[in-house]
Coordinates of C-alpha atoms (C1' of nucleotides) in Angstrom, one line a residue:
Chain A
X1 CA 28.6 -113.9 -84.9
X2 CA 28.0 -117.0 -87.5
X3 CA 25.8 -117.1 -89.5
X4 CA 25.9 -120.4 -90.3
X5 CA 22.9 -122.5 -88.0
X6 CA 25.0 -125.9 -88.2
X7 CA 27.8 -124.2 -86.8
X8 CA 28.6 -125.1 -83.0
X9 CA 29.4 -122.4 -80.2
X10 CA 31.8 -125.0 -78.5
X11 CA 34.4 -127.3 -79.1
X12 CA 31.7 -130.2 -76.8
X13 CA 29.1 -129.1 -79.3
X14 CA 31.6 -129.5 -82.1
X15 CA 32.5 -133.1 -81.2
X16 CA 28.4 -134.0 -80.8
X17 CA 28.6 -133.2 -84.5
X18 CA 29.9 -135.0 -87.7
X19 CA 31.1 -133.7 -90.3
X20 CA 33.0 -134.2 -93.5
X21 CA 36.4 -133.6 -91.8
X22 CA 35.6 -136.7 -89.5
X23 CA 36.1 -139.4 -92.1
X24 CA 38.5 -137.2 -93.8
X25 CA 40.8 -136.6 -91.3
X26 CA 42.0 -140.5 -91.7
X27 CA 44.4 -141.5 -88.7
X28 CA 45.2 -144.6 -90.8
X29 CA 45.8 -143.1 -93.7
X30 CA 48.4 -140.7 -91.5
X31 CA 49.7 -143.5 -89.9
X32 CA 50.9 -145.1 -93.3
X33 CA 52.9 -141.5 -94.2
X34 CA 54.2 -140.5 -90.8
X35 CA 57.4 -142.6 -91.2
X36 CA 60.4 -141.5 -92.4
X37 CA 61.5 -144.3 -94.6
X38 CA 58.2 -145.1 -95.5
X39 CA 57.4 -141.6 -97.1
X40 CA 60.4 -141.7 -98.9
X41 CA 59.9 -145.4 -100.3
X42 CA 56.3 -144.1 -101.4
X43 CA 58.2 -140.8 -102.8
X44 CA 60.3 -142.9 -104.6
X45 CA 57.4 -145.0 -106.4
X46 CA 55.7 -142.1 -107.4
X47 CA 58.7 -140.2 -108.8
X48 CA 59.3 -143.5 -110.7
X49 CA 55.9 -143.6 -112.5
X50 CA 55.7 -147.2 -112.6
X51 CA 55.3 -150.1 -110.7
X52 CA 58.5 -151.4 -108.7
X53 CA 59.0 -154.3 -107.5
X54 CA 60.2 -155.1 -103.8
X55 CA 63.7 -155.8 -104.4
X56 CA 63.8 -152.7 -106.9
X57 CA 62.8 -150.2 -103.8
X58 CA 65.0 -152.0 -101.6
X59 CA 68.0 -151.1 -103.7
X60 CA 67.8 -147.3 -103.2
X61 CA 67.6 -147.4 -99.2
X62 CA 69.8 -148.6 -96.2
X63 CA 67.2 -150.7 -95.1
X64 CA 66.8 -154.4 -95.1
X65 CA 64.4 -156.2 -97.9
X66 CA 62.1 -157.5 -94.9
X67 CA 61.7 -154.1 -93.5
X68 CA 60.8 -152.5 -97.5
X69 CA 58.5 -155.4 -97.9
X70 CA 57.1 -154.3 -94.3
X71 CA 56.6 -150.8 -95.0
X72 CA 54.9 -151.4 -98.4
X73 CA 52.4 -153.5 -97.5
X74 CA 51.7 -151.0 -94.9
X75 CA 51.1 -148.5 -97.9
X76 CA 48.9 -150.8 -99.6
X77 CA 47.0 -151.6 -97.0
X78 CA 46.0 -148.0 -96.2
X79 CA 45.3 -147.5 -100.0
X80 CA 48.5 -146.0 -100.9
X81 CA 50.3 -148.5 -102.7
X82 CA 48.5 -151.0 -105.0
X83 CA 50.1 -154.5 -105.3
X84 CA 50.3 -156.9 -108.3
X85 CA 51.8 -160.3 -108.5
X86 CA 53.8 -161.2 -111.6
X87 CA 55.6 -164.7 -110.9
X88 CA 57.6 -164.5 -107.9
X89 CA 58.1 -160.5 -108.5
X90 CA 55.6 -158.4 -106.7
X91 CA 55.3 -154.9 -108.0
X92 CA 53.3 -151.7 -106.1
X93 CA 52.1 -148.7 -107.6
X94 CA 50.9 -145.9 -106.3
X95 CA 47.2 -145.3 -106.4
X96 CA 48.2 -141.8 -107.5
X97 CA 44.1 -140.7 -108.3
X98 CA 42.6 -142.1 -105.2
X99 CA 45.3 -140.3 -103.3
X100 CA 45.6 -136.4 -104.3
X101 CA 41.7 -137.3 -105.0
X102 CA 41.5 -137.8 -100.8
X103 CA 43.5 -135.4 -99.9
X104 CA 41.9 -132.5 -101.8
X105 CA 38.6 -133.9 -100.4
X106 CA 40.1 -133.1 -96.8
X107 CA 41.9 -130.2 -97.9
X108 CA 37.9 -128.7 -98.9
X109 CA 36.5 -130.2 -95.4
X110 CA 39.4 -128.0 -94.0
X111 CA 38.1 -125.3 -96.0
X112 CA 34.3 -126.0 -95.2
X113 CA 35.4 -125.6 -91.5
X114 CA 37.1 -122.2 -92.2
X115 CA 35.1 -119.2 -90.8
X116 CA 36.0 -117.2 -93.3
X117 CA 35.3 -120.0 -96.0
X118 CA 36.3 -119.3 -99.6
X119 CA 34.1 -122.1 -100.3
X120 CA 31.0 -120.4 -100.7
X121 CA 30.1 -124.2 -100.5
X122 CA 26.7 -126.1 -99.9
X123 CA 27.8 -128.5 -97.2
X124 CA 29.0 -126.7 -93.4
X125 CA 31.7 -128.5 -91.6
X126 CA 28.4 -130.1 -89.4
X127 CA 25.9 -132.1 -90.5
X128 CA 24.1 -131.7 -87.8
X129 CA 22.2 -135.3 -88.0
X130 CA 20.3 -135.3 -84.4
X131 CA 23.5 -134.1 -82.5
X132 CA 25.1 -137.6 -82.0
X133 CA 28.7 -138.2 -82.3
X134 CA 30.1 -139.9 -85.4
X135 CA 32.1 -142.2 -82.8
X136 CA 34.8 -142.2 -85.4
X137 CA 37.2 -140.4 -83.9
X138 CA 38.5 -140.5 -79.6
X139 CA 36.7 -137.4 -78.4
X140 CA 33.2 -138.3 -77.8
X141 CA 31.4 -135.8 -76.2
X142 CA 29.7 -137.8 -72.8
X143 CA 26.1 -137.6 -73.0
X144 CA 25.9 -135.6 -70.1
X145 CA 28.0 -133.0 -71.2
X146 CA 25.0 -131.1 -72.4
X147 CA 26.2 -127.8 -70.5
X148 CA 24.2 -124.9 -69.5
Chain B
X1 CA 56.9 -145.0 -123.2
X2 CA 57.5 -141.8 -121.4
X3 CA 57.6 -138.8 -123.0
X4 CA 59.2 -136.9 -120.3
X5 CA 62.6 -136.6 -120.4
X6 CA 62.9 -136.1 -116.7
X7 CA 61.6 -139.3 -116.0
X8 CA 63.7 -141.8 -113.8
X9 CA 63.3 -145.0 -115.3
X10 CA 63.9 -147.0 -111.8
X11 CA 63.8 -146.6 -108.7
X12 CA 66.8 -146.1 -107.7
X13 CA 67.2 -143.2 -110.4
X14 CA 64.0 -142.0 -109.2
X15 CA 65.1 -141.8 -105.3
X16 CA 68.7 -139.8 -106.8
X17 CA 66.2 -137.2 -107.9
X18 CA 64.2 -134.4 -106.0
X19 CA 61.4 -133.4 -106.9
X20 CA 58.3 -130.9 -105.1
X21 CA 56.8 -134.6 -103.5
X22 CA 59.6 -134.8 -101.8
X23 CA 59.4 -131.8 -99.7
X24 CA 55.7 -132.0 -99.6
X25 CA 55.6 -135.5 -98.4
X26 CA 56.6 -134.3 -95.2
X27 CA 56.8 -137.0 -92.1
X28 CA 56.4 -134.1 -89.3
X29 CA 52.9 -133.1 -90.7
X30 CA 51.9 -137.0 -90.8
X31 CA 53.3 -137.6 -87.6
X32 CA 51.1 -134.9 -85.5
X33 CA 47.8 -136.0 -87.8
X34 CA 48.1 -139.8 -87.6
X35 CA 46.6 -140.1 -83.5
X36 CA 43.5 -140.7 -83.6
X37 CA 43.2 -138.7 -80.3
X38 CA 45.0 -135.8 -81.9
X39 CA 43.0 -136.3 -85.0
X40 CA 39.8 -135.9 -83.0
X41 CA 40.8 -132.8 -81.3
X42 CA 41.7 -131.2 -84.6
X43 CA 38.6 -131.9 -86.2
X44 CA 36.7 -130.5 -83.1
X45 CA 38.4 -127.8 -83.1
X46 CA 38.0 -127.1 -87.0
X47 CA 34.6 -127.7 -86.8
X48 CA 34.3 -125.4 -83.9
X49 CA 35.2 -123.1 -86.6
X50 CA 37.1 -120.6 -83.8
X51 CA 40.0 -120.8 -80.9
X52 CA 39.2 -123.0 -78.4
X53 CA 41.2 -123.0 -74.6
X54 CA 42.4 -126.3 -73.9
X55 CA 39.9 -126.8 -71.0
X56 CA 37.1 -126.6 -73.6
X57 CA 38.7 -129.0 -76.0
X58 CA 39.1 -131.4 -73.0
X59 CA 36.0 -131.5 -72.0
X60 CA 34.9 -133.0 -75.3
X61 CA 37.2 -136.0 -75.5
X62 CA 37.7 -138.4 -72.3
X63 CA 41.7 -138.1 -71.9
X64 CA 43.2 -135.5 -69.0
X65 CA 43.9 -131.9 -69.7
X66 CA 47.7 -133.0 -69.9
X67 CA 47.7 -135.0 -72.4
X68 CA 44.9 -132.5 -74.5
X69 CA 47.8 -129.9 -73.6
X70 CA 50.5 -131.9 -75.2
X71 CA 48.4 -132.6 -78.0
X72 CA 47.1 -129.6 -79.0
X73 CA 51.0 -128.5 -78.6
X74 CA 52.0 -131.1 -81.1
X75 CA 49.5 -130.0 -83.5
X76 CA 51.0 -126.7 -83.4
X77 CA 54.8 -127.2 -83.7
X78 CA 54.0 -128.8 -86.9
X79 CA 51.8 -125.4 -87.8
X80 CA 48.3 -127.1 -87.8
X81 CA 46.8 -125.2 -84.8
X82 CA 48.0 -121.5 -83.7
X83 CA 48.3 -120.7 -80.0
X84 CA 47.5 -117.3 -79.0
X85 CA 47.7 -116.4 -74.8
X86 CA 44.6 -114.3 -73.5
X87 CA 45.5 -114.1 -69.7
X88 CA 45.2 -117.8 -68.3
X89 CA 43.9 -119.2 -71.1
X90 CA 45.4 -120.6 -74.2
X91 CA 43.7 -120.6 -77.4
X92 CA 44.1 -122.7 -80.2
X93 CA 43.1 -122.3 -83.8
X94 CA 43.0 -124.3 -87.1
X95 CA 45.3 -122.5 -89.5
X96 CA 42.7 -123.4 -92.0
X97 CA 44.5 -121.9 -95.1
X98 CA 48.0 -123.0 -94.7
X99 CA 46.9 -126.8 -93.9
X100 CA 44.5 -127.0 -97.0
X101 CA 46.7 -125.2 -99.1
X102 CA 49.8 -127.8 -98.1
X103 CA 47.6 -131.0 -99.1
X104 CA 46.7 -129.6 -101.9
X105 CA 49.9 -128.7 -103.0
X106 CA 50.6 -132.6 -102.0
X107 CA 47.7 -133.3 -104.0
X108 CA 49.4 -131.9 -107.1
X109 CA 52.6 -133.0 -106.4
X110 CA 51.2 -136.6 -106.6
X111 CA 49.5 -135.7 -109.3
X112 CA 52.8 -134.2 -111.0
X113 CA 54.1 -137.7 -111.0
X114 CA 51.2 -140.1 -112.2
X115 CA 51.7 -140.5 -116.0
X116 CA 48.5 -140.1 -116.9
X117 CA 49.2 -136.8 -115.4
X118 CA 46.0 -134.4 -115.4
X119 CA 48.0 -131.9 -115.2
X120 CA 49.8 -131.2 -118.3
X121 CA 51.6 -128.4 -115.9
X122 CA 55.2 -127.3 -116.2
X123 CA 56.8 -128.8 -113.6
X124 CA 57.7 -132.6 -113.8
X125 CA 58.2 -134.7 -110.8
X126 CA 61.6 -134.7 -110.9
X127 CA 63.8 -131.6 -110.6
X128 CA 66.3 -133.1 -112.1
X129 CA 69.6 -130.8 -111.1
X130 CA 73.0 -132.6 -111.0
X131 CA 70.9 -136.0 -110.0
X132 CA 71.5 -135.5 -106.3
X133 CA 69.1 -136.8 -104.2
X134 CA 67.5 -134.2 -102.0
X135 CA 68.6 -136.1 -99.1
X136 CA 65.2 -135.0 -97.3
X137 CA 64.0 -138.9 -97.5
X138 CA 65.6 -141.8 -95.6
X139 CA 66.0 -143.7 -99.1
X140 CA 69.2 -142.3 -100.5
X141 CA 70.5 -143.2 -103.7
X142 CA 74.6 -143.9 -103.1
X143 CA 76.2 -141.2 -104.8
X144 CA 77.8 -143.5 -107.7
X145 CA 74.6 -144.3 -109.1
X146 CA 74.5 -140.8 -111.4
X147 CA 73.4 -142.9 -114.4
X148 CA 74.3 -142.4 -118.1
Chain C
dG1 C1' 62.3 -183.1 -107.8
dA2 C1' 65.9 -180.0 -106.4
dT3 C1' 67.7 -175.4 -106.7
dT4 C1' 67.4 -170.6 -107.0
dC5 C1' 65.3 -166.3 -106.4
dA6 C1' 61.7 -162.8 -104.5
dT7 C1' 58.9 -162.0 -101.0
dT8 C1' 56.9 -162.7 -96.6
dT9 C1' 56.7 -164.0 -91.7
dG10 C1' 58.4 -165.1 -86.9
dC11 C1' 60.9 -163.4 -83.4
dA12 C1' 63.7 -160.5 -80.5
dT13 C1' 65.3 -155.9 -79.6
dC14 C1' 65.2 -151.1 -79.4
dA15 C1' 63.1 -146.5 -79.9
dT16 C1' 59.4 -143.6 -79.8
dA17 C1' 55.2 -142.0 -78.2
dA18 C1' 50.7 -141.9 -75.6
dT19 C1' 48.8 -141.6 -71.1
dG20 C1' 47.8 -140.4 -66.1
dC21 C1' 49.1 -138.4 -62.0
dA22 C1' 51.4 -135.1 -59.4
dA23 C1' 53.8 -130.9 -59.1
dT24 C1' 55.1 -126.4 -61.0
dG25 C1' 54.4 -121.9 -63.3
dG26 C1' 51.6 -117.9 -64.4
dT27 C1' 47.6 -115.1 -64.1
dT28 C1' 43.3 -113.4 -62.2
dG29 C1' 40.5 -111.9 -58.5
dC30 C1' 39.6 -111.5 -53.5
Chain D
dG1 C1' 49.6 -111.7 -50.1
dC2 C1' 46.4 -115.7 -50.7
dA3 C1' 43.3 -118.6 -53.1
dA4 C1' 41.5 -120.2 -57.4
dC5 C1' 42.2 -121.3 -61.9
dC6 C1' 44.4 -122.7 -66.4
dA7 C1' 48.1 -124.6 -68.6
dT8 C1' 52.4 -126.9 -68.8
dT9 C1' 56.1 -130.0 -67.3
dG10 C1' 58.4 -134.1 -64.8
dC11 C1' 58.1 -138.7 -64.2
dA12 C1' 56.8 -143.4 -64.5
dT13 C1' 54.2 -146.8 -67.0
dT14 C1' 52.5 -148.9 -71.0
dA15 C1' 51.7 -149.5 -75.8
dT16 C1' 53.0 -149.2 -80.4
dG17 C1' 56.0 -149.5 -84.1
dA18 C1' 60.5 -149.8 -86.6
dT19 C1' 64.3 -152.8 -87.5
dG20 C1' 67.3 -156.8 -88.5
dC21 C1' 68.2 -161.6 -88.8
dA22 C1' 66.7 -166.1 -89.7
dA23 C1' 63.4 -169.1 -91.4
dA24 C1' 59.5 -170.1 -94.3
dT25 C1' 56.6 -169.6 -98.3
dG26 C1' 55.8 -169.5 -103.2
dA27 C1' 57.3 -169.5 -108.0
dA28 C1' 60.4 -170.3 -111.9
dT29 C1' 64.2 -172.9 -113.9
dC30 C1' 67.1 -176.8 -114.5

DNA sequence: GATTCATTTGCATCATAATGCAATGGTTGC
DNA sequence: GCAACCATTGCATTATGATGCAAATGAATC
């Protein structure tokens, strides 16, 4: 039905193999974004253009200083944010590049996984490196899963 | 410094306006990526490259079918994964297009509002109508702060 | 050196979510 | 109808994370 050799019949073949999407589909990065104050913080960095400082943020949400301070160090942390010191002011960017840069790099492993592919593409979702598990993500095929 | 006139100049400013990163920066869609159990499932699944029952997906990751249920339902209320019923079994699906298309669009959203904006597109990151916040985000400029 | 300001950290509290087990709800096949 | 199977839901437990306040750190100014 696929053409494609490196593609797996089953979800326990799937998770034996690694593909792009493995270390694209960041949980960390996720983690940083999934809050509600913290993606509108970010939102409001980027929107700004231009480093803020800590104290800058904090005036445009109900939340304490701490918790801003908190949240963008989070942000930096998972490579959203960049931080610089100037004096006792701290200012973060946002890596803007590095960012739509990763997420259009997932959005073409999503694509590479796609059946009907519009990515006529050279790398499959699977590179198929001696069927081992990339161990990066929880589901881990047991070894003797090997089914019939 | 900025040539765009629809620039906030601080943050504050910035959080007062609403721009397409706002509604694209959406928690819900963070929130069902950033597990890495979750995150494993989906990439199985995408790589799998077709619907897979929840039995199947279980098989491949050491959790109990419960839990792969409740996942692989979380992944679909915030429209990552289809469901489609076939008797006794569920089937989930990647809904490849929609989720690569939505990063991307994130992806240029953030782009929208880096100043050395690649994009020399029409729309800025700031819609800037009446300087109302869009209220999506938790920080929320207070309503006096419609600047000069 | 003391004070002030910006940021960070410690700590306690509260909310949310992940997990496993057991039970339930549907569906197929005998 | 009954048994087997697949998926979901209820419930309890545990873990993680968000938040605020207070205290501490670090830097600039007097």
């Amino acid at each position: 039905m696929q053409m494609n050799p490196s593609r797996p019949q089953s979800p326990v073949q799937a998770a034996a193999c690694c593909g792009p999407i493995d270390r694209l589909l960041n949980p960390d990065l996720f983690k940083a974004l999934c809050d509600p104050t913290r993606a509108g913080l970010l939102a409001c960095i980027a929107k700004c253009g231009r480093p803020c400082s800590v104290s800058e943020v904090a005036a445009c949400c109900s939340v304490d200083t701490s918790v801003v301070s908190r949240h963008l160090a989070t942000l930096e942390k998972a490579s959203v944010l960049s931080s610089e010191r100037d004096g006792r002011v701290v200012r973060y960017a946002v890596r803007y590049q590095e960012l739509s840069k990763t997420l259009r790099a997932l959005a073409d492993a999503i694509d590479q996984c796609c059946p009907e592919g519009f990515v006529p593409g050279e790398r499959g979702c699977c590179e198929e490196k001696g069927a081992l598990g990339c161990g990066q993500a929880s589901p881990v095929a047991s070894p003797e899963h090997t089914q019939p």
